[in-house]
Short mmCIF file of C-alpha atoms and ligand atoms in Angstrom, two decimals:
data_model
loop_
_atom_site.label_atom_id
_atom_site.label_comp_id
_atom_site.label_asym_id
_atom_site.label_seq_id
_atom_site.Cartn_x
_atom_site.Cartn_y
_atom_site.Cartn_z
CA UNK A 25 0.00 0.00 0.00
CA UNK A 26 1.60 3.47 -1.70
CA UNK A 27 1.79 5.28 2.25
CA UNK A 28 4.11 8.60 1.40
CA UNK A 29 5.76 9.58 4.48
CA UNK A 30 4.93 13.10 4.07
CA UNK A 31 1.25 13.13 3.46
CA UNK A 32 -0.99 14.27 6.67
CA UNK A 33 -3.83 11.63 5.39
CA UNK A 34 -1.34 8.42 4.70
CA UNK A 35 -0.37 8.89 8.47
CA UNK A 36 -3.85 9.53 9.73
CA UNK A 37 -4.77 6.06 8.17
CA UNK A 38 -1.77 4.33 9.91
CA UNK A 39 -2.42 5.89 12.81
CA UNK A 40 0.78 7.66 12.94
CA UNK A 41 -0.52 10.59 13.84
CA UNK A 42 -4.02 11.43 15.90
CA UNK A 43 -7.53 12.15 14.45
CA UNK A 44 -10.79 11.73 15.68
CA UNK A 45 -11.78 9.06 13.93
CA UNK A 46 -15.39 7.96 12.96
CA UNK A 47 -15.37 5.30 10.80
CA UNK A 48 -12.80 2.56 9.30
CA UNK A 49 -13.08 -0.16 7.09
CA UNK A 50 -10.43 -2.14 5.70
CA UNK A 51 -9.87 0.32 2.60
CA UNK A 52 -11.43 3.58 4.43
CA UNK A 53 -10.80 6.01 7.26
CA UNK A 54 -13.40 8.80 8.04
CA UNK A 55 -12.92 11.16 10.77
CA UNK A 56 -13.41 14.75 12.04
CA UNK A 57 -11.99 18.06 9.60
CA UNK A 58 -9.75 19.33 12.48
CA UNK A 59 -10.81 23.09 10.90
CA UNK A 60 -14.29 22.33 10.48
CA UNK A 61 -17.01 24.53 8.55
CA UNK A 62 -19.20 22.93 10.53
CA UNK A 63 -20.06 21.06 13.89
CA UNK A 64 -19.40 17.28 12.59
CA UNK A 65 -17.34 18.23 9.36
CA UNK A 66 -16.27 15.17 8.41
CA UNK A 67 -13.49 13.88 6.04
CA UNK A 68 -13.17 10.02 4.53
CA UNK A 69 -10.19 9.05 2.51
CA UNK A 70 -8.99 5.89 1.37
CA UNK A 71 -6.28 4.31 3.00
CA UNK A 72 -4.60 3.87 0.15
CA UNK A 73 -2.50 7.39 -1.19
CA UNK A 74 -4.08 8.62 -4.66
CA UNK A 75 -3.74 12.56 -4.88
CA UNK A 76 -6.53 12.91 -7.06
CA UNK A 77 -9.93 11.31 -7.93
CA UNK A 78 -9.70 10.41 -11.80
CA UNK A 79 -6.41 8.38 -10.31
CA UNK A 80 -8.35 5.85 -8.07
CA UNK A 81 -9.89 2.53 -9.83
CA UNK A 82 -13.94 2.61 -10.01
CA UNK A 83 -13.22 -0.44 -7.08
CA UNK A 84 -11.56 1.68 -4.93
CA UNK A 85 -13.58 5.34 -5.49
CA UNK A 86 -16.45 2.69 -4.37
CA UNK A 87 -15.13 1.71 -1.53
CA UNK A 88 -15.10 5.04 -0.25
CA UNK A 89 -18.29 6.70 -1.76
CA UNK A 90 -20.20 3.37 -0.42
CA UNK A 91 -19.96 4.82 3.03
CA UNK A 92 -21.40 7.93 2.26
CA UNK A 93 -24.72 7.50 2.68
CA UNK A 94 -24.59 6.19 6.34
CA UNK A 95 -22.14 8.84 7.13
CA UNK A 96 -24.65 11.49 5.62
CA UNK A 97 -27.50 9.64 7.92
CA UNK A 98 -25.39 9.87 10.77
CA UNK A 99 -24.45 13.24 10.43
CA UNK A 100 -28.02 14.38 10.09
CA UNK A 101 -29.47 12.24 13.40
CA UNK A 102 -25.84 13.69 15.42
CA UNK A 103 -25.45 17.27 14.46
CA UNK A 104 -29.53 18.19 13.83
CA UNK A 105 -28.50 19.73 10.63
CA UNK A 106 -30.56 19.99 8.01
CA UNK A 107 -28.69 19.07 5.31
CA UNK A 108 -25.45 18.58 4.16
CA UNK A 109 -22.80 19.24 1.25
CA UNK A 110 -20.35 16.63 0.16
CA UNK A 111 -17.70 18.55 -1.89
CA UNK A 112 -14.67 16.51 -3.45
CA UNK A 113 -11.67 18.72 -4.22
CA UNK A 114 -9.01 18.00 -7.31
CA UNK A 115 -5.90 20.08 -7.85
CA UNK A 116 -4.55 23.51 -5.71
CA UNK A 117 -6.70 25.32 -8.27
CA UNK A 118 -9.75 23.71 -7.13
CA UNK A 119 -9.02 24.51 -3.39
CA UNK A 120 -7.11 21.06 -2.72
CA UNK A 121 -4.84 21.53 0.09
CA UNK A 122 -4.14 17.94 0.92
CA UNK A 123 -2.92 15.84 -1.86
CA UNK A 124 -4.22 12.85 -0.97
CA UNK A 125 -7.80 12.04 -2.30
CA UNK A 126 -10.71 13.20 0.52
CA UNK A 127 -14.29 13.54 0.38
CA UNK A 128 -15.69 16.58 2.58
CA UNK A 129 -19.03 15.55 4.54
CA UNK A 130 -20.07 19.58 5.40
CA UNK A 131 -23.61 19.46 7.69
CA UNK A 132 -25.70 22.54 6.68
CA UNK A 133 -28.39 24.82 8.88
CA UNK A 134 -30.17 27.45 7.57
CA UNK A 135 -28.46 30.41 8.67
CA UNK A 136 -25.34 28.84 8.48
CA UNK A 137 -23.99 31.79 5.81
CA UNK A 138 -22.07 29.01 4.45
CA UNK A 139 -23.12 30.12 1.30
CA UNK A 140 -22.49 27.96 -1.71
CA UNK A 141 -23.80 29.13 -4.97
CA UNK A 142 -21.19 30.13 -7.33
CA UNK A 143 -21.61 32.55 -10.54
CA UNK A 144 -22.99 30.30 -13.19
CA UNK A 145 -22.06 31.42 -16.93
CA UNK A 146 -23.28 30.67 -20.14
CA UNK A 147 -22.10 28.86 -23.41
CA UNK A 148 -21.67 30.93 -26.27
CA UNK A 149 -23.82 29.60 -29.18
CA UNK A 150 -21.78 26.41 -30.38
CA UNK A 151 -19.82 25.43 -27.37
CA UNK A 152 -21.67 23.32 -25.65
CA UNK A 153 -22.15 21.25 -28.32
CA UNK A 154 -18.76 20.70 -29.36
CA UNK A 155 -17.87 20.07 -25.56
CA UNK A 156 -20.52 17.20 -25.74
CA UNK A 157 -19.60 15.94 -28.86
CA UNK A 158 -15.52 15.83 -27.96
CA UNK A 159 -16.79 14.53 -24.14
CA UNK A 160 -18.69 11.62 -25.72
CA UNK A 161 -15.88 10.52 -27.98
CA UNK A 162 -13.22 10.64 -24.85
CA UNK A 163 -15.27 8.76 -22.86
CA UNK A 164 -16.69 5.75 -25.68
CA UNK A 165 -12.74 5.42 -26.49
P1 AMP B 14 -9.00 20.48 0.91
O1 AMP B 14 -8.86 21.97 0.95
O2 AMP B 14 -10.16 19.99 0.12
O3 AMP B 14 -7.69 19.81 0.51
O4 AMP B 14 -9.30 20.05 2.41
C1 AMP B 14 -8.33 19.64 3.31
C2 AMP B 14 -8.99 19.57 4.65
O5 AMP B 14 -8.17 18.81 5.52
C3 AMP B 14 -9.18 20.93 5.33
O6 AMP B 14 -10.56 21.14 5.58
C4 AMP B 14 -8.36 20.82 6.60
O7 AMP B 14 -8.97 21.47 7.69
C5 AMP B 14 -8.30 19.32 6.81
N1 AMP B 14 -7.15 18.84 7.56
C6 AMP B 14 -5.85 19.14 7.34
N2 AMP B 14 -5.07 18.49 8.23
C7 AMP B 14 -5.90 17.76 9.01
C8 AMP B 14 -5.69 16.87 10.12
N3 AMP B 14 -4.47 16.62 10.61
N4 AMP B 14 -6.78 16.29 10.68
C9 AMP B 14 -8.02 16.55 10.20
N5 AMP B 14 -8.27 17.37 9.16
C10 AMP B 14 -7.22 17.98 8.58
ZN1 ZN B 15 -1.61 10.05 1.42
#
């Protein structure tokens, strides 16, 4: 199992260093966002180190997202919240801080001021189309 010695989550899993963990399963580790956004933010990697989503096999991206809706469940019955976002982050320009693939379980209230709604934009006439067409072809090679 690919463990780097530098990476925060690798040594979580191990138990190297502390967390509050929540959950564990031969392949997955879920425990509490030591910054949380919320009470009961919740984090759950796989054990195993992949830095990014599109790098995990469908088996082990299953392992993980299997667990979700329990987690989910239990954060709702716990916490009282409402609601909750799960937000998956790939690459420092998408906000990733930890390079090691990590699913973010974020319990919402109304009122929170969380916020979440980012500026949509719209294609210009053509684009969308050729995005579908080229999308389709990637993904049927
Ligand atoms: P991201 O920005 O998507 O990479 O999120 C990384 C998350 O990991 C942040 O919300 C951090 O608060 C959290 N985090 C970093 N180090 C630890 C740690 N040692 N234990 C628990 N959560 C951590
Ligand atoms: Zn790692």
């Amino acid at each position: 199992m690919t463990s780097p010695s530098s990476c925060i989550f690798c040594r979580i899993a191990t138990g190297e260093i502390p967390a509050k963990l929540v959950l564990q399963t031969d392949a997955v580790v879920a425990f509490l966002d030591v910054a949380p956004l919320a009470d009961g933010h919740v984090l759950v990697i796989p054990r195993q180190h992949y830095a990014r989503l599109e790098q995990m096999p469908p088996e082990a991206v299953s392992e993980v997202t299997r667990l979700l809706p329990d987690l989910g469940r239990a954060l709702v019955q716990v916490t009282g919240a409402e609601g909750y976002n799960i937000l998956q982050n790939n690459g420092i320009v998408s906000g990733q801080s930890v390079d090691h693939v990590h699913f973010h379980l974020i319990p919402r209230r109304s009122g929170d001021g969380l916020g979440y709604r980012w500026l949509a934009k719209q294609y210009p006439p053509g684009r969308a189309e050729d995005l579908q067409e080229r999308l389709r072809q990637t993904l049927s090679a």
